[in-house]
Coordinates of C-alpha atoms in Angstrom, one line a residue:
Chain A
M1 CA -30.0 -11.3 -29.7
L2 CA -26.9 -12.8 -31.5
S3 CA -26.2 -9.5 -32.9
L4 CA -25.5 -8.1 -29.4
L5 CA -22.6 -10.5 -28.8
G6 CA -19.9 -8.2 -30.2
G7 CA -21.2 -5.5 -27.6
V8 CA -21.3 -8.0 -24.7
F9 CA -17.9 -9.2 -25.6
L10 CA -16.6 -5.6 -25.6
G11 CA -18.2 -5.0 -22.2
W12 CA -16.9 -8.3 -20.8
S13 CA -13.3 -7.3 -21.8
L14 CA -13.8 -3.7 -20.5
G15 CA -14.9 -5.1 -17.1
A16 CA -12.0 -7.6 -17.0
N17 CA -9.4 -4.7 -17.8
D18 CA -10.8 -1.7 -16.1
A19 CA -11.9 -3.0 -12.7
S20 CA -8.2 -3.0 -11.9
N21 CA -8.3 0.9 -12.0
V22 CA -10.7 1.0 -9.2
F23 CA -10.0 -1.9 -6.9
G24 CA -6.5 -3.1 -8.2
S25 CA -4.4 -1.4 -5.5
A26 CA -6.9 -2.6 -2.6
V27 CA -6.9 -6.3 -4.1
A28 CA -3.1 -6.5 -4.9
S29 CA -2.3 -5.1 -1.5
R30 CA -4.6 -7.7 0.2
M31 CA -6.6 -4.9 1.8
L32 CA -9.7 -6.3 0.3
K33 CA -10.5 -9.9 -0.8
F34 CA -10.9 -10.3 -4.5
W35 CA -14.5 -11.5 -4.3
T36 CA -15.6 -8.6 -2.0
A37 CA -14.0 -6.2 -4.5
A38 CA -15.4 -8.0 -7.6
V39 CA -19.0 -8.0 -6.1
L40 CA -18.9 -4.4 -5.1
A41 CA -17.4 -3.3 -8.4
S42 CA -20.0 -5.3 -10.4
V43 CA -22.9 -3.9 -8.3
F44 CA -21.7 -0.2 -8.5
V45 CA -20.9 -0.6 -12.3
L46 CA -24.5 -1.8 -12.8
L47 CA -25.9 1.0 -10.7
G48 CA -23.8 3.6 -12.6
A49 CA -24.8 2.4 -15.9
L50 CA -28.5 2.3 -15.0
L51 CA -28.7 5.7 -13.2
Q52 CA -26.3 7.8 -15.2
G53 CA -25.3 5.9 -18.3
Q54 CA -27.7 7.7 -20.6
A55 CA -25.7 10.8 -21.4
G56 CA -22.7 9.0 -22.8
I57 CA -25.1 6.7 -24.9
E58 CA -26.8 9.8 -26.4
T59 CA -23.4 11.2 -27.3
L60 CA -22.1 8.1 -29.1
K61 CA -25.2 7.2 -30.9
G62 CA -25.4 10.8 -32.2
L63 CA -21.9 10.6 -33.8
T64 CA -23.4 8.9 -36.9
Q65 CA -26.3 6.8 -38.2
F66 CA -26.0 3.0 -38.0
T67 CA -27.7 -0.2 -39.4
L68 CA -27.8 -3.0 -37.1
E69 CA -25.0 -4.7 -39.3
Q70 CA -22.7 -1.6 -38.8
A71 CA -23.3 -1.6 -35.1
V72 CA -22.2 -5.2 -34.9
V73 CA -19.2 -4.4 -37.2
S74 CA -18.1 -1.4 -35.0
S75 CA -18.3 -3.4 -31.8
V76 CA -16.2 -6.3 -33.3
A77 CA -13.7 -3.7 -34.7
A78 CA -13.4 -2.0 -31.3
A79 CA -13.0 -5.3 -29.5
T80 CA -10.3 -6.5 -31.9
T81 CA -8.4 -3.1 -31.5
V82 CA -8.5 -3.4 -27.7
T83 CA -7.2 -6.9 -27.9
I84 CA -4.3 -5.9 -30.2
M85 CA -3.3 -2.8 -28.3
T86 CA -3.4 -4.9 -25.1
I87 CA -1.1 -7.5 -26.7
L88 CA 1.2 -4.6 -27.7
G89 CA 1.2 -3.4 -24.1
L90 CA -0.1 0.0 -24.9
P91 CA -2.4 1.8 -22.4
V92 CA -5.5 1.2 -24.5
S93 CA -8.8 3.1 -24.1
T94 CA -12.0 1.2 -25.0
S95 CA -13.6 4.6 -25.5
Q96 CA -11.1 5.6 -28.2
A97 CA -11.4 2.3 -29.9
V98 CA -15.3 2.6 -30.0
V99 CA -15.2 6.1 -31.2
G100 CA -12.6 5.1 -33.9
A101 CA -14.8 2.3 -35.1
I102 CA -17.8 4.7 -35.2
L103 CA -15.7 7.2 -37.1
G104 CA -14.8 4.5 -39.7
I105 CA -18.5 3.7 -40.1
G106 CA -19.3 7.4 -40.3
I107 CA -16.8 7.8 -43.1
L108 CA -18.3 5.0 -45.0
N109 CA -21.8 6.4 -44.5
Q110 CA -20.4 9.9 -45.4
Q111 CA -22.2 11.1 -42.4
L112 CA -20.3 12.3 -39.3
N113 CA -21.3 14.6 -36.5
L114 CA -18.2 16.7 -36.3
A115 CA -19.3 18.9 -33.5
G116 CA -19.9 15.8 -31.4
L117 CA -16.6 14.2 -32.5
G118 CA -14.7 17.5 -31.5
K119 CA -16.2 17.3 -28.1
V120 CA -15.2 13.7 -27.6
V121 CA -11.6 14.2 -28.7
A122 CA -11.2 17.4 -26.5
C123 CA -12.3 15.2 -23.5
W124 CA -9.7 12.6 -24.4
F125 CA -7.0 15.2 -24.0
G126 CA -8.8 16.7 -21.0
T127 CA -8.9 13.2 -19.1
P128 CA -5.3 12.9 -18.0
V129 CA -4.8 16.6 -17.6
G130 CA -8.1 17.0 -15.5
A131 CA -7.2 14.0 -13.4
A132 CA -3.8 15.4 -12.6
V133 CA -5.3 18.8 -11.6
I134 CA -8.0 17.1 -9.5
A135 CA -5.4 14.9 -7.8
V136 CA -3.3 18.0 -6.9
I137 CA -6.4 19.6 -5.3
I138 CA -7.5 16.5 -3.5
Y139 CA -4.1 15.7 -2.2
K140 CA -3.7 19.2 -0.7
V141 CA -7.2 19.3 0.8
L142 CA -7.1 15.7 2.2
A143 CA -3.6 16.1 3.5
A144 CA -4.5 19.2 5.5
F145 CA -7.4 17.2 7.1
Y146 CA -5.4 13.9 7.5
N147 CA -2.3 15.5 9.2
N148 CA -4.6 17.2 11.8
L149 CA -6.5 14.1 12.7
K150 CA -5.6 12.9 16.2
I151 CA -5.5 9.2 15.3
N152 CA -2.9 6.5 15.9
L153 CA -1.3 4.2 13.3
F154 CA -4.0 1.6 13.6
Q155 CA -6.9 4.1 13.3
S156 CA -5.2 5.6 10.4
D157 CA -5.0 2.2 8.7
I158 CA -8.7 1.5 9.3
L159 CA -9.5 4.9 8.0
I160 CA -7.5 4.6 4.8
R161 CA -8.9 1.1 4.2
L162 CA -12.5 2.2 4.6
L163 CA -11.9 5.2 2.3
M164 CA -10.3 3.0 -0.3
I165 CA -13.4 0.7 -0.2
A166 CA -15.7 3.7 -0.4
A167 CA -13.6 5.4 -3.3
G168 CA -13.3 2.1 -5.1
S169 CA -17.2 1.7 -5.1
Y170 CA -17.5 5.3 -6.2
G171 CA -15.0 4.6 -9.0
A172 CA -16.9 1.5 -10.1
Y173 CA -20.1 3.5 -10.2
A174 CA -18.3 6.2 -12.3
L175 CA -16.9 3.5 -14.6
G176 CA -20.4 2.1 -15.2
A177 CA -21.9 5.4 -15.9
N178 CA -19.2 6.6 -18.1
N179 CA -18.2 3.5 -20.0
V180 CA -21.5 1.7 -20.6
A181 CA -21.9 3.8 -23.8
N182 CA -18.9 2.1 -25.2
V183 CA -20.5 -1.2 -25.0
T184 CA -24.0 -0.8 -26.3
A185 CA -24.5 2.8 -27.6
V186 CA -24.1 1.6 -31.2
F187 CA -27.0 -0.7 -30.9
V188 CA -29.2 2.2 -29.6
G189 CA -28.0 4.2 -32.7
A190 CA -29.1 1.3 -35.0
G191 CA -32.5 1.3 -33.2
H192 CA -32.0 -2.1 -31.9
L193 CA -32.1 -1.3 -28.1
S194 CA -33.7 1.3 -25.9
V195 CA -31.4 3.5 -23.8
F196 CA -32.5 1.5 -20.6
S197 CA -31.9 -1.9 -22.2
A198 CA -28.5 -0.7 -23.5
A199 CA -27.5 0.5 -20.0
L200 CA -28.7 -2.8 -18.5
I201 CA -27.1 -5.1 -21.0
G202 CA -23.9 -3.0 -21.0
G203 CA -23.8 -2.8 -17.1
L204 CA -24.4 -6.6 -16.9
S205 CA -21.6 -7.4 -19.4
I206 CA -19.0 -5.1 -17.7
G207 CA -20.0 -6.8 -14.4
L208 CA -19.6 -10.2 -15.9
G209 CA -16.1 -9.3 -17.1
I210 CA -15.2 -8.1 -13.5
L211 CA -16.6 -11.2 -12.0
T212 CA -14.9 -13.7 -14.4
L213 CA -11.7 -12.4 -15.6
S214 CA -10.5 -9.3 -13.6
K215 CA -8.6 -11.1 -10.8
R216 CA -5.2 -11.5 -12.6
V217 CA -5.4 -7.9 -14.2
M218 CA -6.4 -6.5 -10.8
E219 CA -3.3 -8.1 -9.2
T220 CA -0.8 -7.1 -11.8
V221 CA -2.1 -3.5 -12.4
G222 CA -2.7 -3.1 -8.8
K223 CA 0.9 -3.9 -7.8
K224 CA 2.1 -0.9 -9.9
L225 CA -0.3 1.3 -8.0
V226 CA 0.6 0.1 -4.5
R227 CA 4.2 1.2 -5.0
L228 CA 2.7 4.5 -4.1
D229 CA 2.1 5.1 -0.3
P230 CA -1.5 4.2 0.8
F231 CA -2.6 8.0 1.1
S232 CA -1.3 8.7 -2.4
A233 CA -3.0 5.5 -3.7
L234 CA -6.2 6.8 -2.2
V235 CA -5.9 10.3 -3.8
V236 CA -5.2 8.7 -7.2
L237 CA -8.4 6.5 -6.8
L238 CA -10.5 9.5 -5.9
A239 CA -9.1 11.8 -8.5
Q240 CA -9.5 9.1 -11.2
S241 CA -13.1 8.4 -10.1
I242 CA -14.1 12.1 -9.9
T243 CA -12.6 12.9 -13.3
V244 CA -14.3 9.9 -15.0
H245 CA -17.7 10.9 -13.2
I246 CA -17.3 14.6 -14.4
Y247 CA -17.1 13.4 -18.0
T248 CA -20.1 11.2 -17.3
F249 CA -22.1 14.6 -16.7
I250 CA -20.6 15.9 -20.0
G251 CA -21.7 12.7 -21.6
V252 CA -18.4 11.6 -23.1
P253 CA -16.9 8.1 -22.4
V254 CA -13.2 8.4 -21.4
S255 CA -10.4 6.1 -20.5
T256 CA -10.1 5.2 -16.7
S257 CA -6.5 4.1 -17.4
Q258 CA -5.5 7.4 -18.8
A259 CA -7.2 9.1 -15.8
V260 CA -5.1 7.0 -13.4
I261 CA -2.0 8.0 -15.2
G262 CA -3.0 11.6 -15.0
A263 CA -3.8 11.3 -11.3
V264 CA -0.6 9.6 -10.5
L265 CA 1.2 12.4 -12.3
G266 CA -0.7 14.9 -10.2
V267 CA 0.5 13.2 -7.0
G268 CA 4.1 13.3 -8.3
I269 CA 3.7 17.1 -8.8
V270 CA 2.7 17.6 -5.2
K271 CA 5.3 15.5 -3.7
G272 CA 8.0 16.8 -6.1
I273 CA 8.9 13.4 -7.5
S274 CA 8.7 11.7 -10.8
T275 CA 5.9 9.2 -10.7
V276 CA 5.2 8.6 -14.5
S277 CA 8.2 7.8 -16.8
G278 CA 8.6 9.6 -20.1
R279 CA 8.1 6.2 -21.7
T280 CA 4.6 5.8 -20.1
L281 CA 3.6 9.3 -21.5
A282 CA 5.0 8.4 -24.9
N283 CA 2.9 5.2 -25.0
I284 CA -0.2 7.2 -24.1
L285 CA 0.4 9.5 -27.0
I286 CA 1.0 6.5 -29.3
A287 CA -2.1 4.9 -28.0
W288 CA -4.1 8.1 -28.5
L289 CA -3.1 8.2 -32.2
L290 CA -3.1 4.5 -33.0
T291 CA -6.3 3.3 -31.1
P292 CA -8.9 5.3 -33.0
A293 CA -7.0 4.8 -36.3
I294 CA -6.7 1.0 -36.0
A295 CA -10.3 0.8 -34.9
G296 CA -11.5 3.0 -37.7
F297 CA -9.5 0.9 -40.2
F298 CA -11.0 -2.4 -38.8
A299 CA -14.4 -1.1 -39.0
T300 CA -14.2 0.0 -42.6
A301 CA -12.3 -3.1 -43.7
L302 CA -14.9 -5.5 -41.9
D303 CA -17.7 -3.5 -43.4
F304 CA -16.1 -3.9 -46.8
V305 CA -15.4 -7.7 -46.3
I306 CA -19.0 -8.5 -45.2
H307 CA -20.3 -6.6 -48.4
L308 CA -18.2 -8.6 -50.7
Q309 CA -20.4 -10.5 -53.1
Y310 CA -19.6 -13.6 -55.3
V311 CA -20.6 -12.7 -58.8
P312 CA -20.2 -15.8 -61.0
H313 CA -19.0 -15.3 -64.5
P314 CA -21.7 -15.5 -67.1
Chain B
M1 CA -19.0 0.2 15.8
L2 CA -15.7 0.0 13.8
K3 CA -14.4 -2.4 16.5
I4 CA -16.7 -5.2 15.0
F5 CA -15.1 -4.8 11.5
F6 CA -11.6 -4.5 12.6
K7 CA -11.0 -7.1 15.2
K8 CA -7.6 -8.1 13.9
Q9 CA -6.2 -4.5 14.1
L10 CA -7.4 -4.2 17.7
Q11 CA -5.9 -7.6 18.5
I12 CA -2.5 -6.6 17.0
E13 CA -2.6 -3.4 19.1
S14 CA -3.2 -5.1 22.3
L15 CA -0.6 -7.8 21.5
I16 CA 2.0 -5.1 20.8
Y17 CA 1.4 -3.7 24.3
D18 CA 1.7 -7.3 25.7
Y19 CA 5.0 -7.5 23.8
L20 CA 6.3 -4.3 25.3
D21 CA 5.3 -5.4 28.9
N22 CA 7.2 -8.6 28.4
L23 CA 10.3 -6.7 27.3
K24 CA 10.1 -4.6 30.3
M25 CA 10.0 -7.8 32.5
T26 CA 13.0 -9.1 30.5
E27 CA 14.8 -5.8 31.1
Q28 CA 14.0 -6.0 34.8
H29 CA 15.2 -9.4 35.4
F30 CA 18.4 -8.8 33.4
S31 CA 19.1 -5.8 35.6
E32 CA 18.5 -7.8 38.8
A33 CA 20.7 -10.7 37.5
L34 CA 23.5 -8.4 36.6
N35 CA 23.2 -6.4 39.9
S36 CA 23.2 -9.6 41.9
C37 CA 26.7 -10.3 40.6
L38 CA 27.8 -6.7 40.8
K39 CA 26.7 -6.3 44.4
K40 CA 27.7 -9.6 46.1
G41 CA 30.3 -10.8 43.7
V42 CA 29.1 -14.2 44.2
C43 CA 26.1 -14.2 41.9
G44 CA 23.8 -16.1 44.2
D45 CA 20.5 -15.7 42.4
F46 CA 22.2 -15.2 39.1
D47 CA 21.2 -18.5 37.5
F48 CA 17.5 -18.2 38.6
L49 CA 17.3 -14.6 37.3
T50 CA 19.0 -15.5 34.0
K51 CA 16.4 -18.2 33.5
Q52 CA 13.7 -15.7 34.3
T53 CA 15.1 -13.3 31.7
H54 CA 15.1 -16.1 29.1
K55 CA 11.6 -17.0 30.0
F56 CA 10.3 -13.5 29.4
E57 CA 12.5 -13.2 26.2
S58 CA 11.0 -16.4 24.9
K59 CA 7.5 -15.2 25.7
A60 CA 8.1 -11.9 23.9
D61 CA 9.2 -14.1 20.8
D62 CA 6.0 -16.1 21.0
I63 CA 3.9 -12.8 21.1
R64 CA 5.9 -11.4 18.1
E65 CA 5.1 -14.7 16.1
E66 CA 1.4 -14.3 17.0
I67 CA 1.5 -10.7 15.7
K68 CA 3.1 -11.9 12.6
A69 CA 0.5 -14.5 11.9
L70 CA -2.2 -12.0 12.4
M71 CA -0.4 -9.6 10.0
Y72 CA -0.3 -12.3 7.4
G73 CA -3.9 -13.0 8.0
K74 CA -4.4 -9.7 6.0
A75 CA -4.9 -7.4 8.9
L76 CA -3.4 -4.0 8.2
I77 CA -2.4 -2.3 4.9
P78 CA 0.9 -3.6 3.6
E79 CA 2.9 -0.6 4.4
S80 CA 2.0 -0.8 8.1
R81 CA 2.5 -4.5 8.1
G82 CA 6.1 -4.0 6.9
D83 CA 6.7 -1.0 9.2
I84 CA 5.4 -2.9 12.3
M85 CA 7.1 -6.2 11.6
G86 CA 10.4 -4.3 10.9
L87 CA 10.0 -2.5 14.2
L88 CA 9.4 -5.5 16.2
E89 CA 12.2 -7.3 14.7
S90 CA 14.6 -4.4 15.6
I91 CA 13.3 -4.0 19.1
D92 CA 13.8 -7.8 19.5
E93 CA 17.6 -7.2 19.1
I94 CA 17.6 -5.7 22.6
P95 CA 16.5 -8.6 24.7
R96 CA 18.8 -10.8 22.5
I97 CA 21.7 -8.6 23.6
L98 CA 20.6 -8.7 27.3
E99 CA 20.6 -12.6 27.2
L100 CA 23.8 -12.7 25.4
I101 CA 25.5 -10.6 28.2
L102 CA 24.1 -12.8 30.9
N103 CA 25.1 -15.9 29.1
M104 CA 28.6 -14.5 28.7
I105 CA 29.0 -14.0 32.3
K106 CA 27.6 -17.5 33.0
T107 CA 29.4 -19.6 30.4
Q108 CA 32.7 -17.8 30.5
K109 CA 32.6 -17.6 34.4
L110 CA 33.4 -13.8 34.1
V111 CA 34.5 -12.1 37.3
I112 CA 33.8 -8.3 37.2
P113 CA 36.6 -6.6 39.0
D114 CA 35.7 -3.9 41.7
F115 CA 37.4 -1.1 39.9
I116 CA 34.9 -1.1 37.1
V117 CA 31.8 -2.0 39.0
S118 CA 30.5 1.6 39.5
D119 CA 31.2 2.4 35.7
I120 CA 29.3 -0.7 34.6
K121 CA 26.4 0.2 36.9
E122 CA 26.3 3.6 35.2
L123 CA 26.5 2.2 31.7
I124 CA 23.7 -0.4 32.4
E125 CA 21.6 2.3 34.2
V126 CA 21.7 4.7 31.2
S127 CA 21.3 1.9 28.6
L128 CA 18.1 0.6 30.4
D129 CA 16.9 4.1 30.7
S130 CA 17.3 4.3 26.8
C131 CA 15.1 0.9 26.6
D132 CA 12.5 2.4 28.9
L133 CA 12.4 5.6 26.8
L134 CA 12.2 3.4 23.8
F135 CA 9.3 1.5 25.0
K136 CA 7.6 4.9 25.8
Q137 CA 8.3 6.1 22.3
T138 CA 6.9 2.8 20.8
S139 CA 3.7 3.4 22.9
A140 CA 3.7 7.0 21.7
L141 CA 3.8 5.9 18.1
F142 CA 0.7 3.8 18.6
K143 CA -1.1 6.5 20.5
K144 CA 0.1 9.3 18.2
S145 CA 1.5 11.2 21.0
E146 CA 3.4 14.5 20.7
E147 CA 6.1 13.2 23.0
L148 CA 7.5 10.9 20.3
R149 CA 10.0 13.4 18.8
S150 CA 11.4 14.7 22.2
L151 CA 12.1 11.0 23.1
V152 CA 14.3 10.6 19.9
S153 CA 16.6 13.2 21.2
K154 CA 16.8 11.9 24.8
I155 CA 17.7 8.4 23.4
D156 CA 20.2 9.9 21.2
Y157 CA 21.8 11.8 24.0
N158 CA 21.8 8.5 26.2
E159 CA 23.6 6.8 23.2
S160 CA 26.4 9.4 23.1
H161 CA 26.7 9.2 26.8
C162 CA 27.0 5.3 26.8
D163 CA 29.7 5.5 24.1
H164 CA 31.6 7.7 26.4
I165 CA 31.3 5.4 29.5
E166 CA 32.1 2.5 27.3
R167 CA 35.4 4.0 26.1
R168 CA 36.2 4.9 29.6
I169 CA 35.7 1.4 31.0
I170 CA 37.7 -0.2 28.2
T171 CA 40.6 2.2 28.9
T172 CA 40.4 1.5 32.7
I173 CA 40.4 -2.3 32.0
F174 CA 43.5 -2.1 29.7
D175 CA 45.3 0.3 32.1
S176 CA 44.9 -2.3 35.0
D177 CA 47.1 -5.2 35.9
I178 CA 44.6 -8.1 35.5
D179 CA 45.2 -11.0 33.3
P180 CA 45.4 -10.0 29.6
F181 CA 42.9 -12.9 28.7
Q182 CA 40.5 -11.4 31.3
K183 CA 40.9 -7.9 29.8
L184 CA 39.8 -9.3 26.4
Q185 CA 36.8 -11.1 27.9
L186 CA 35.8 -8.0 29.8
K187 CA 36.2 -5.8 26.7
E188 CA 34.0 -8.0 24.7
M189 CA 31.2 -7.9 27.5
I190 CA 31.5 -4.0 27.7
I191 CA 31.1 -3.8 23.9
H192 CA 27.9 -5.9 24.1
M193 CA 26.7 -3.6 27.0
G194 CA 27.3 -0.7 24.8
E195 CA 25.2 -2.2 21.9
I196 CA 22.1 -1.9 24.1
S197 CA 21.9 1.9 23.7
D198 CA 23.1 1.8 20.1
Q199 CA 20.3 -0.6 19.3
A200 CA 17.8 1.6 21.2
D201 CA 18.9 4.6 19.3
R202 CA 18.6 2.7 15.9
V203 CA 15.0 1.7 16.8
S204 CA 14.1 5.1 18.0
K205 CA 15.2 6.6 14.8
R206 CA 13.2 3.9 12.9
I207 CA 10.1 4.9 14.9
N208 CA 10.7 8.5 14.0
I209 CA 10.8 7.6 10.3
I210 CA 7.5 5.5 10.6
S211 CA 5.8 8.4 12.2
M212 CA 7.2 11.0 9.7
K213 CA 6.0 8.8 6.8
R214 CA 2.5 9.2 8.0
H215 CA 2.6 12.9 7.7
V216 CA 1.6 13.4 4.1

């Protein structure tokens, strides 16, 4: 059980950080109380993990073969990378950190599923681009409906609020379904857990992170999102959730933070305004390259360190 | 069904209509108070009507505070909160100006000369018409009525008309032989009267922006 602690820690930090992408704007704008959002997010994350988390777990465990020791090493390496990148203020992706760590282990084992890796990397690039395209489509379609509704300011307010709650719950479901693989797939690969147990433990640890530590992150990240008008914030949330959910069907864990940035960019395209700065885009590119590289380095270094043996002089 | 979950929003909506009703009463008592001076020249009921104007203005303030408290009680999304509070604060300038005019007449013991009475009546009539149109426009905003845009241009037209009357009255005052000190007093009062339609026009444009912002 102790060997799972690295995974649980990773799930806990993922929940604490990524819940802000689904309920951040609603909580920061006081549309929804934190505890209502946290409970909804935890329940839907667990549901997503249990009902649709299997595909991602299969993809990640298939990237290489692990021993239990290597599974623990890759979890700890990924968690450390996420922590360092967060301190550096870069838009870190847990998915990239986990894949980087698996890659490091794969190199050590001299056994890597390159086809699977290619699919994963292609999806990383596809996440912000896909989210931007989906945001453009959703904005146009929803705007056509919304502008023709015969509702007053108060009814519009109620409608946006209800849709935010529904989209947030859907986003949490997609987050659980997509990202649970990051947390416990390596333990399935090591033969330590069944797919169902991995989804359950992963979902619970993400939920724990949401309930215990996501409040501050929701408020800070959410405040950046609520600078958008409420309708645009809803479109961003929906586009991000749909994108992440699509990658769940493909079976590749992706970054919700990068999906959000793509969706915000898409809204900017429709409105003809600049919503994402060049600096943010540069940071994504740096994070794309640095995250898997650092995680891979940590995984190989950790594996090397734990295999050091004291050989006394004869 | 939704009414159960969104009690606060419905409460705010009903309070806004109460607020507008109170402003109409303030406007009505202002008009009666001023006309009592203009008609009789002796301002018989003036004090009573001024007190009534103040009473309704204060009640409107109380309702505004109640709406504010509900807003901070997390009803409505932040953008709507800001829009409604900003709107009510700018509408609230109108009763403040109405009260200021009555207090000027009362405290400075202003005597309105006969040669400007008809022009003042016209200025007040057009200004209060702007206020009525504004209250109608505010209701149209909350009912998403198509009428909203046409009201903006009517209020804008009234504002230009009032500017014209205001200039005409001030010119007449300074062309007359009355005491120079009285001229300045009257000019100040006329400028305040002109502010009624100016403020109505500002609020009207603000309502138009609030409505346009909700067209995505």
